[in-house]
Amino acid sequence: MEGTRQGRLLVVDFDFFFHNPFEGLPAAHRGDPMLYDWAHSEAVPFLQDGIWTFRAEDFYRAGITPPRCEQLDGFWDRFTFTTASPQLFYADSNLHAGRLTPAHYSLLEPGPTAWREVHLFDAHHDSGYPHRHGPATFEEWRERGEYSCEDWMLLHHANGSRLLHTYPTWRPHGDSHPPMVPLETHIDDHGPVAAPFDAVFLCRSGAWVPSWCDDQFTQLLNAFPGHAQPFPGADWSHPRPDPLPQARHHAALFAGLTAHLPAPPAPTAPAAVPPGPAPRTLDMNSSPEPDATHGLPRPEEAAAADQAAVRKERARELITRAAPAQAEGEEHTLSYEEFRARCEDPEALQEALRRIAEVERASHQRLRQNAAALEASLPHGPEAAAPARRAEPTHHDTLPDGSRSPRL
């Protein structure tokens, strides 16, 4: 598209601040990276809202406080702006940034059609991800005339804008798929950005950043040194319901039901067999003669005997009468009498059954929701079967100035 190009647009994705060890560098304080092996889709509401209760429960059950965003303080201080009160639009999806032009920010120069430069701060480059059943090149993408939150930067490339992208420090290796168009890429150095910006777009990325971080998004939004407003026409609900109380409840139920389950016996090394005479070839028609090794167990028999001894010791500890009341902080060992009394007490039994049923219901609900989410995000058909990072339907909404969204 030919026309005047002016101004610099700054786009910030909130997932820039959420360190995901599954996608980037490991971090001991954020736990096992597999806790972050999440399905993502902005087309499935459950994956932006309800799923976070179960993901928070996973952290609690792993003994880790649900992780938060990091390094937000002083973020806006790194930038300069061309006006004393710069304008900022915000929404949940970065898709809307693809439709923005200088006209939407009421810049004064007449006739602008595109930005001179778009600089994205994001954990993902959003410049097209070639995948199966999807466009593999910019030309194929342009032929389709559709865009989503995974390739909205291509719209600005089509308009002739220069594209820049900064990855967060925790993701120095970037995306596994290269961008489809020229993109100047940097790793964040936490220093000031020299060139001034004319306008800003900020997205929350609710499918990538947990809802228990919504208060931090509010803090970042409030810290912006200008005028912020929601993107017109975009769905927006903020803050989302807090998932942590329910997650703590589920985790406590699980812990209560499993607190007295015996731990599996630790593997033991086979018992050492004293050295003896070298094996001899036996006459199969006669009985072997006794020797120094006669009657000693084989290694596998010794290992089985050791495991049996461990089980016997655990059984002996279980039926030992309860000791006097333990001091505060000591772990209480459930005696056989206590265990039997709890099983025979109708009220205690009903309470245990109620808790078991509650956990089962939550587990079944989680399985149904995950199955429905996956089915909805990957319906049958080649167009939707692609494992897009941010699969969404095509948007052609009305822009703030009354025009229609661009279609290539």
Tab-separated table of C-alpha atoms in Angstrom:
chain	number	residue	atom	x	y	z
A	1	MET	CA	0.000	0.000	0.000
A	2	GLU	CA	1.431	3.363	-1.034
A	3	GLY	CA	0.945	6.505	0.957
A	4	THR	CA	2.372	8.704	3.662
A	5	ARG	CA	4.191	6.980	6.504
A	6	GLN	CA	4.700	8.781	9.765
A	7	GLY	CA	5.185	8.169	13.440
A	8	ARG	CA	6.409	5.272	15.536
A	9	LEU	CA	3.987	2.833	17.202
A	10	LEU	CA	5.006	0.972	20.375
A	11	VAL	CA	3.178	-2.331	20.977
A	12	VAL	CA	3.592	-4.145	24.303
A	13	ASP	CA	2.309	-7.650	25.019
A	14	PHE	CA	1.835	-8.416	28.727
A	15	ASP	CA	3.310	-11.916	28.267
A	16	PHE	CA	6.653	-10.094	27.881
A	17	PHE	CA	6.700	-9.983	31.702
A	18	PHE	CA	5.533	-13.543	32.422
A	19	HIS	CA	8.610	-15.775	32.509
A	20	ASN	CA	7.584	-19.144	31.063
A	21	PRO	CA	10.386	-21.717	31.620
A	22	PHE	CA	8.762	-24.101	29.139
A	23	GLU	CA	9.350	-21.554	26.361
A	24	GLY	CA	12.515	-19.903	27.646
A	25	LEU	CA	15.265	-20.137	30.213
A	26	PRO	CA	14.774	-22.372	33.273
A	27	ALA	CA	14.282	-20.670	36.629
A	28	ALA	CA	14.418	-22.585	39.903
A	29	HIS	CA	12.018	-20.235	41.686
A	30	ARG	CA	9.337	-20.825	39.027
A	31	GLY	CA	9.332	-24.612	39.372
A	32	ASP	CA	9.251	-27.474	36.910
A	33	PRO	CA	8.987	-26.185	33.304
A	34	MET	CA	6.376	-28.897	32.610
A	35	LEU	CA	3.978	-26.976	34.865
A	36	TYR	CA	3.907	-24.405	32.023
A	37	ASP	CA	3.153	-26.850	29.199
A	38	TRP	CA	-0.120	-25.149	28.307
A	39	ALA	CA	-2.504	-25.145	25.387
A	40	HIS	CA	-3.125	-21.648	24.015
A	41	SER	CA	-5.931	-20.244	21.921
A	42	GLU	CA	-7.689	-16.904	21.926
A	43	ALA	CA	-10.630	-18.489	20.120
A	44	VAL	CA	-11.614	-20.602	23.164
A	45	PRO	CA	-12.910	-18.566	26.153
A	46	PHE	CA	-12.211	-21.410	28.582
A	47	LEU	CA	-8.472	-21.190	27.799
A	48	GLN	CA	-8.514	-17.522	28.800
A	49	ASP	CA	-10.543	-17.803	31.985
A	50	GLY	CA	-11.673	-21.117	33.524
A	51	ILE	CA	-8.478	-23.068	32.831
A	52	TRP	CA	-6.438	-20.946	35.238
A	53	THR	CA	-8.095	-22.500	38.318
A	54	PHE	CA	-6.729	-25.902	37.387
A	55	ARG	CA	-3.311	-24.579	36.433
A	56	ALA	CA	-3.051	-22.757	39.756
A	57	GLU	CA	-4.014	-26.013	41.536
A	58	ASP	CA	-1.109	-27.744	39.781
A	59	PHE	CA	1.289	-25.181	41.247
A	60	TYR	CA	-0.147	-25.525	44.759
A	61	ARG	CA	0.051	-29.318	44.603
A	62	ALA	CA	3.686	-29.003	43.493
A	63	GLY	CA	4.401	-26.808	46.521
A	64	ILE	CA	4.944	-23.648	44.454
A	65	THR	CA	3.144	-20.346	44.819
A	66	PRO	CA	1.487	-19.535	41.462
A	67	PRO	CA	4.080	-17.417	39.629
A	68	ARG	CA	3.630	-13.756	38.838
A	69	CYS	CA	4.849	-11.300	36.239
A	70	GLU	CA	8.284	-9.804	36.811
A	71	GLN	CA	10.245	-6.598	36.069
A	72	LEU	CA	7.267	-4.309	35.520
A	73	ASP	CA	8.518	-1.522	37.779
A	74	GLY	CA	9.777	1.479	35.858
A	75	PHE	CA	9.019	-0.057	32.461
A	76	TRP	CA	7.480	3.098	30.957
A	77	ASP	CA	10.407	5.167	32.229
A	78	ARG	CA	12.552	3.564	29.527
A	79	PHE	CA	10.608	5.298	26.747
A	80	THR	CA	10.177	8.850	25.539
A	81	PHE	CA	7.143	10.173	23.681
A	82	THR	CA	6.527	12.946	21.183
A	83	THR	CA	3.767	14.486	23.304
A	84	ALA	CA	3.383	15.227	26.985
A	85	SER	CA	0.294	12.988	27.173
A	86	PRO	CA	0.690	10.113	24.694
A	87	GLN	CA	-2.299	7.993	23.765
A	88	LEU	CA	-2.633	4.271	24.522
A	89	PHE	CA	-5.245	1.750	23.404
A	90	TYR	CA	-5.539	-1.547	25.277
A	91	ALA	CA	-7.318	-4.860	24.672
A	92	ASP	CA	-6.908	-8.527	25.461
A	93	SER	CA	-5.529	-9.524	22.035
A	94	ASN	CA	-2.652	-8.087	20.044
A	95	LEU	CA	-4.690	-8.755	16.910
A	96	HIS	CA	-6.205	-5.286	17.197
A	97	ALA	CA	-2.761	-3.686	16.843
A	98	GLY	CA	-2.690	-4.857	13.232
A	99	ARG	CA	-5.521	-2.478	12.323
A	100	LEU	CA	-4.118	0.649	13.914
A	101	THR	CA	-2.931	3.553	11.784
A	102	PRO	CA	-1.715	7.020	12.814
A	103	ALA	CA	-5.219	8.337	12.068
A	104	HIS	CA	-6.657	6.399	15.005
A	105	TYR	CA	-4.455	8.441	17.343
A	106	SER	CA	-5.468	11.742	15.728
A	107	LEU	CA	-1.946	12.638	14.674
A	108	LEU	CA	-1.860	16.106	13.166
A	109	GLU	CA	-0.144	15.609	9.803
A	110	PRO	CA	-2.742	15.165	7.025
A	111	GLY	CA	-3.227	11.977	5.028
A	112	PRO	CA	-1.237	9.335	6.948
A	113	THR	CA	-1.894	5.760	5.883
A	114	ALA	CA	0.764	3.787	7.750
A	115	TRP	CA	3.360	3.913	10.467
A	116	ARG	CA	6.919	4.640	9.598
A	117	GLU	CA	7.962	2.091	12.269
A	118	VAL	CA	6.286	-0.485	14.545
A	119	HIS	CA	8.269	-1.737	17.536
A	120	LEU	CA	6.915	-4.782	19.384
A	121	PHE	CA	7.914	-5.834	22.933
A	122	ASP	CA	6.622	-9.406	23.138
A	123	ALA	CA	7.612	-12.984	24.029
A	124	HIS	CA	6.553	-13.931	20.447
A	125	HIS	CA	7.298	-12.151	17.184
A	126	ASP	CA	3.710	-12.274	15.769
A	127	SER	CA	5.112	-12.057	12.233
A	128	GLY	CA	3.744	-15.286	10.800
A	129	TYR	CA	4.493	-18.877	11.830
A	130	PRO	CA	4.657	-21.284	8.880
A	131	HIS	CA	2.854	-24.492	9.767
A	132	ARG	CA	0.964	-27.366	8.215
A	133	HIS	CA	-2.212	-26.380	6.322
A	134	GLY	CA	-1.337	-22.699	6.789
A	135	PRO	CA	0.488	-20.129	4.693
A	136	ALA	CA	4.214	-20.788	4.512
A	137	THR	CA	5.207	-17.437	3.009
A	138	PHE	CA	4.117	-13.822	3.132
A	139	GLU	CA	2.809	-14.155	-0.435
A	140	GLU	CA	0.583	-17.098	0.535
A	141	TRP	CA	-0.622	-15.228	3.601
A	142	ARG	CA	-1.427	-12.149	1.515
A	143	GLU	CA	-3.344	-14.272	-0.992
A	144	ARG	CA	-5.637	-15.545	1.772
A	145	GLY	CA	-6.480	-12.037	2.951
A	146	GLU	CA	-6.874	-13.090	6.602
A	147	TYR	CA	-4.927	-12.339	9.751
A	148	SER	CA	-4.901	-13.241	13.426
A	149	CYS	CA	-2.944	-12.462	16.567
A	150	GLU	CA	-0.078	-14.624	15.319
A	151	ASP	CA	0.570	-12.663	12.098
A	152	TRP	CA	-0.868	-9.164	12.555
A	153	MET	CA	2.613	-7.636	12.086
A	154	LEU	CA	2.404	-8.698	8.439
A	155	LEU	CA	-0.275	-6.038	7.908
A	156	HIS	CA	2.231	-3.344	8.807
A	157	HIS	CA	4.852	-4.926	6.580
A	158	ALA	CA	2.331	-4.838	3.718
A	159	ASN	CA	1.876	-1.113	4.413
A	160	GLY	CA	5.614	-0.534	4.110
A	161	SER	CA	6.341	-0.053	7.820
A	162	ARG	CA	9.703	-0.978	9.278
A	163	LEU	CA	9.296	-3.757	11.859
A	164	LEU	CA	11.316	-4.171	15.052
A	165	HIS	CA	10.876	-6.700	17.839
A	166	THR	CA	12.363	-7.091	21.317
A	167	TYR	CA	12.288	-10.427	23.137
A	168	PRO	CA	12.314	-10.521	26.961
A	169	THR	CA	15.553	-11.503	28.677
A	170	TRP	CA	14.108	-14.854	29.723
A	171	ARG	CA	13.621	-15.880	26.066
A	172	PRO	CA	16.958	-15.150	24.363
A	173	HIS	CA	16.569	-17.949	21.789
A	174	GLY	CA	13.254	-16.629	20.479
A	175	ASP	CA	10.554	-18.512	18.610
A	176	SER	CA	11.182	-21.855	16.959
A	177	HIS	CA	9.725	-20.536	13.665
A	178	PRO	CA	11.365	-17.550	11.934
A	179	PRO	CA	9.234	-14.589	10.831
A	180	MET	CA	7.851	-14.509	7.293
A	181	VAL	CA	9.119	-10.985	6.618
A	182	PRO	CA	12.188	-8.894	7.481
A	183	LEU	CA	12.155	-8.225	11.228
A	184	GLU	CA	14.876	-6.507	13.239
A	185	THR	CA	15.119	-8.541	16.442
A	186	HIS	CA	16.709	-7.649	19.787
A	187	ILE	CA	16.984	-9.135	23.276
A	188	ASP	CA	15.893	-6.771	26.015
A	189	ASP	CA	18.782	-5.089	27.861
A	190	HIS	CA	16.487	-3.213	30.305
A	191	GLY	CA	17.979	0.058	29.109
A	192	PRO	CA	16.320	3.162	27.693
A	193	VAL	CA	14.972	3.144	24.135
A	194	ALA	CA	16.343	6.216	22.400
A	195	ALA	CA	13.852	7.058	19.640
A	196	PRO	CA	10.561	8.634	20.804
A	197	PHE	CA	7.171	7.021	20.159
A	198	ASP	CA	3.984	8.697	18.995
A	199	ALA	CA	1.439	6.138	20.247
A	200	VAL	CA	1.128	2.891	22.237
A	201	PHE	CA	-0.951	-0.283	22.154
A	202	LEU	CA	-0.978	-2.648	25.172
A	203	CYS	CA	-2.515	-6.140	25.195
A	204	ARG	CA	-3.227	-8.371	28.202
A	205	SER	CA	-2.878	-11.761	26.423
A	206	GLY	CA	-5.363	-13.558	28.651
A	207	ALA	CA	-4.626	-16.952	27.075
A	208	TRP	CA	-0.914	-16.650	27.892
A	209	VAL	CA	-0.828	-14.690	31.161
A	210	PRO	CA	-2.708	-16.141	34.175
A	211	SER	CA	-5.746	-14.338	35.472
A	212	TRP	CA	-4.136	-14.150	38.939
A	213	CYS	CA	-1.808	-11.528	37.382
A	214	ASP	CA	-4.634	-9.200	36.300
A	215	ASP	CA	-3.902	-6.814	39.161
A	216	GLN	CA	-0.369	-6.406	37.792
A	217	PHE	CA	-1.797	-5.516	34.380
A	218	THR	CA	-3.877	-2.836	36.100
A	219	GLN	CA	-0.735	-1.487	37.768
A	220	LEU	CA	1.129	-1.335	34.452
A	221	LEU	CA	-1.819	0.395	32.805
A	222	ASN	CA	-2.152	2.931	35.610
A	223	ALA	CA	1.572	3.686	35.485
A	224	PHE	CA	1.394	4.781	31.842
A	225	PRO	CA	2.254	8.496	31.599
A	226	GLY	CA	-0.538	9.437	29.221
A	227	HIS	CA	-4.152	8.835	28.273
A	228	ALA	CA	-5.256	5.159	28.152
A	229	GLN	CA	-8.560	3.846	26.844
A	230	PRO	CA	-9.953	0.453	25.767
A	231	PHE	CA	-9.835	-0.354	22.078
A	232	PRO	CA	-13.309	0.464	20.666
A	233	GLY	CA	-15.397	-2.594	19.861
A	234	ALA	CA	-13.020	-5.144	21.417
A	235	ASP	CA	-14.344	-7.585	24.027
A	236	TRP	CA	-12.999	-6.567	27.409
A	237	SER	CA	-13.669	-7.915	30.900
A	238	HIS	CA	-11.200	-6.968	33.601
A	239	PRO	CA	-10.228	-8.190	36.067
A	240	ARG	CA	-11.146	-11.798	35.434
A	241	PRO	CA	-12.466	-13.893	38.363
A	242	ASP	CA	-9.703	-14.748	40.842
A	243	PRO	CA	-8.908	-18.473	40.415
A	244	LEU	CA	-6.702	-18.853	43.488
A	245	PRO	CA	-9.305	-19.475	46.264
A	246	GLN	CA	-10.879	-22.382	44.368
A	247	ALA	CA	-7.450	-23.701	43.395
A	248	ARG	CA	-6.333	-23.679	47.039
A	249	HIS	CA	-9.535	-25.479	48.000
A	250	HIS	CA	-8.987	-28.235	45.427
A	251	ALA	CA	-5.339	-28.602	46.421
A	252	ALA	CA	-6.263	-28.835	50.131
A	253	LEU	CA	-8.837	-31.534	49.414
A	254	PHE	CA	-6.274	-33.524	47.481
A	255	ALA	CA	-3.700	-33.134	50.241
A	256	GLY	CA	-6.209	-34.202	52.899
A	257	LEU	CA	-7.219	-37.320	51.014
A	258	THR	CA	-3.649	-38.397	50.360
A	259	ALA	CA	-1.998	-37.342	53.624
A	260	HIS	CA	-2.027	-40.819	55.208
A	261	LEU	CA	-1.418	-42.916	52.139
A	262	PRO	CA	1.722	-45.017	52.661
A	263	ALA	CA	4.639	-43.972	50.527
A	264	PRO	CA	5.869	-46.582	48.072
A	265	PRO	CA	8.853	-48.533	49.415
A	266	ALA	CA	12.185	-47.190	48.314
A	267	PRO	CA	14.077	-49.491	45.964
A	268	THR	CA	16.770	-51.469	47.733
A	269	ALA	CA	19.964	-52.839	46.317
A	270	PRO	CA	20.213	-56.644	46.090
A	271	ALA	CA	21.908	-58.268	49.068
A	272	ALA	CA	25.561	-59.016	48.527
A	273	VAL	CA	26.327	-62.693	47.994
A	274	PRO	CA	29.603	-63.900	49.540
A	275	PRO	CA	32.021	-65.201	46.941
A	276	GLY	CA	32.122	-68.973	46.584
A	277	PRO	CA	33.626	-71.619	44.393
A	278	ALA	CA	33.318	-71.216	40.670
A	279	PRO	CA	30.118	-72.685	39.207
A	280	ARG	CA	30.404	-76.269	38.071
A	281	THR	CA	28.692	-78.129	35.282
A	282	LEU	CA	26.197	-80.496	36.869
A	283	ASP	CA	25.108	-83.920	35.754
A	284	MET	CA	21.378	-83.437	35.144
A	285	ASN	CA	20.759	-87.106	35.895
A	286	SER	CA	22.023	-86.801	39.464
A	287	SER	CA	21.513	-84.460	42.405
A	288	PRO	CA	24.046	-81.675	42.888
A	289	GLU	CA	26.554	-82.169	45.646
A	290	PRO	CA	26.355	-79.733	48.560
A	291	ASP	CA	28.964	-76.984	48.591
A	292	ALA	CA	29.764	-73.721	50.376
A	293	THR	CA	27.026	-71.775	48.496
A	294	HIS	CA	24.225	-74.255	49.052
A	295	GLY	CA	21.168	-72.578	50.641
A	296	LEU	CA	22.155	-68.938	49.889
A	297	PRO	CA	19.421	-66.862	48.139
A	298	ARG	CA	19.850	-65.696	44.602
A	299	PRO	CA	20.104	-61.877	44.108
A	300	GLU	CA	16.474	-61.533	42.989
A	301	GLU	CA	15.323	-63.591	45.999
A	302	ALA	CA	17.327	-61.363	48.342
A	303	ALA	CA	15.792	-58.220	46.826
A	304	ALA	CA	12.274	-59.635	47.203
A	305	ALA	CA	13.007	-60.524	50.818
A	306	ASP	CA	14.227	-56.980	51.532
A	307	GLN	CA	11.052	-55.476	50.026
A	308	ALA	CA	8.918	-57.856	52.076
A	309	ALA	CA	10.770	-56.742	55.186
A	310	VAL	CA	10.052	-53.107	54.366
A	311	ARG	CA	6.334	-53.841	53.909
A	312	LYS	CA	6.279	-55.779	57.180
A	313	GLU	CA	7.902	-52.895	59.039
A	314	ARG	CA	5.360	-50.426	57.616
A	315	ALA	CA	2.527	-52.729	58.653
A	316	ARG	CA	3.981	-53.006	62.169
A	317	GLU	CA	4.187	-49.188	62.447
A	318	LEU	CA	0.573	-48.850	61.264
A	319	ILE	CA	-0.902	-51.122	63.953
A	320	THR	CA	1.210	-49.652	66.755
A	321	ARG	CA	-0.978	-48.002	69.386
A	322	ALA	CA	-1.080	-44.233	69.196
A	323	ALA	CA	1.698	-42.543	71.091
A	324	PRO	CA	0.972	-39.743	73.580
A	325	ALA	CA	0.039	-36.394	72.066
A	326	GLN	CA	2.892	-35.101	69.963
A	327	ALA	CA	4.498	-31.758	70.548
A	328	GLU	CA	3.398	-28.905	68.335
A	329	GLY	CA	4.818	-29.236	64.851
A	330	GLU	CA	5.445	-32.991	65.054
A	331	GLU	CA	3.790	-35.227	62.498
A	332	HIS	CA	0.995	-37.397	63.869
A	333	THR	CA	1.134	-41.127	63.016
A	334	LEU	CA	-2.295	-42.657	62.532
A	335	SER	CA	-2.595	-45.793	64.702
A	336	TYR	CA	-4.594	-48.878	63.784
A	337	GLU	CA	-7.246	-48.059	66.401
A	338	GLU	CA	-7.652	-44.507	65.102
A	339	PHE	CA	-7.813	-45.708	61.523
A	340	ARG	CA	-10.462	-48.300	62.369
A	341	ALA	CA	-12.491	-45.841	64.445
A	342	ARG	CA	-12.562	-43.339	61.592
A	343	CYS	CA	-13.715	-45.994	59.141
A	344	GLU	CA	-16.477	-47.187	61.490
A	345	ASP	CA	-17.699	-43.690	62.404
A	346	PRO	CA	-20.655	-43.002	60.031
A	347	GLU	CA	-20.151	-39.217	60.069
A	348	ALA	CA	-16.428	-39.465	59.366
A	349	LEU	CA	-17.076	-41.967	56.587
A	350	GLN	CA	-19.725	-39.753	54.998
A	351	GLU	CA	-17.372	-36.769	55.158
A	352	ALA	CA	-14.612	-38.752	53.447
A	353	LEU	CA	-17.027	-39.934	50.757
A	354	ARG	CA	-18.243	-36.382	50.251
A	355	ARG	CA	-14.699	-35.128	49.755
A	356	ILE	CA	-13.886	-37.947	47.368
A	357	ALA	CA	-17.009	-37.166	45.335
A	358	GLU	CA	-16.094	-33.466	45.222
A	359	VAL	CA	-12.600	-34.192	43.949
A	360	GLU	CA	-13.989	-36.628	41.380
A	361	ARG	CA	-16.472	-34.035	40.134
A	362	ALA	CA	-13.720	-31.436	39.779
A	363	SER	CA	-11.511	-33.916	37.950
A	364	HIS	CA	-14.282	-34.952	35.562
A	365	GLN	CA	-15.171	-31.323	34.913
A	366	ARG	CA	-11.540	-30.568	34.125
A	367	LEU	CA	-11.330	-33.457	31.670
A	368	ARG	CA	-14.562	-32.395	29.944
A	369	GLN	CA	-13.469	-28.778	29.696
A	370	ASN	CA	-10.058	-29.669	28.327
A	371	ALA	CA	-11.612	-32.030	25.772
A	372	ALA	CA	-14.138	-29.385	24.729
A	373	ALA	CA	-11.433	-26.731	24.483
A	374	LEU	CA	-9.225	-28.872	22.304
A	375	GLU	CA	-12.169	-29.886	20.117
A	376	ALA	CA	-13.242	-26.271	19.698
A	377	SER	CA	-9.745	-25.008	18.930
A	378	LEU	CA	-9.067	-27.728	16.336
A	379	PRO	CA	-12.329	-28.395	14.456
A	380	HIS	CA	-12.310	-30.750	11.498
A	381	GLY	CA	-11.038	-29.261	8.292
A	382	PRO	CA	-7.651	-28.296	6.856
A	383	GLU	CA	-8.005	-24.595	7.585
A	384	ALA	CA	-8.384	-25.078	11.334
A	385	ALA	CA	-6.139	-28.112	11.756
A	386	ALA	CA	-2.967	-26.030	11.766
A	387	PRO	CA	-1.318	-25.842	15.204
A	388	ALA	CA	-1.274	-22.062	15.161
A	389	ARG	CA	0.137	-20.354	18.223
A	390	ARG	CA	-2.795	-17.947	18.347
A	391	ALA	CA	-5.551	-19.348	16.194
A	392	GLU	CA	-8.492	-16.974	15.782
A	393	PRO	CA	-11.255	-16.353	13.271
A	394	THR	CA	-10.791	-13.545	10.798
A	395	HIS	CA	-11.793	-10.157	12.185
A	396	HIS	CA	-13.362	-7.433	10.101
A	397	ASP	CA	-14.702	-5.121	12.789
A	398	THR	CA	-15.505	-1.454	12.504
A	399	LEU	CA	-12.564	0.772	13.358
A	400	PRO	CA	-12.734	3.794	15.673
A	401	ASP	CA	-12.970	6.105	12.662
A	402	GLY	CA	-15.911	4.207	11.169
A	403	SER	CA	-13.942	2.400	8.458
A	404	ARG	CA	-13.668	-1.353	8.039
A	405	SER	CA	-10.653	-3.397	9.086
A	406	PRO	CA	-8.115	-3.856	6.267
A	407	ARG	CA	-8.320	-6.877	4.018
A	408	LEU	CA	-5.378	-7.573	1.770
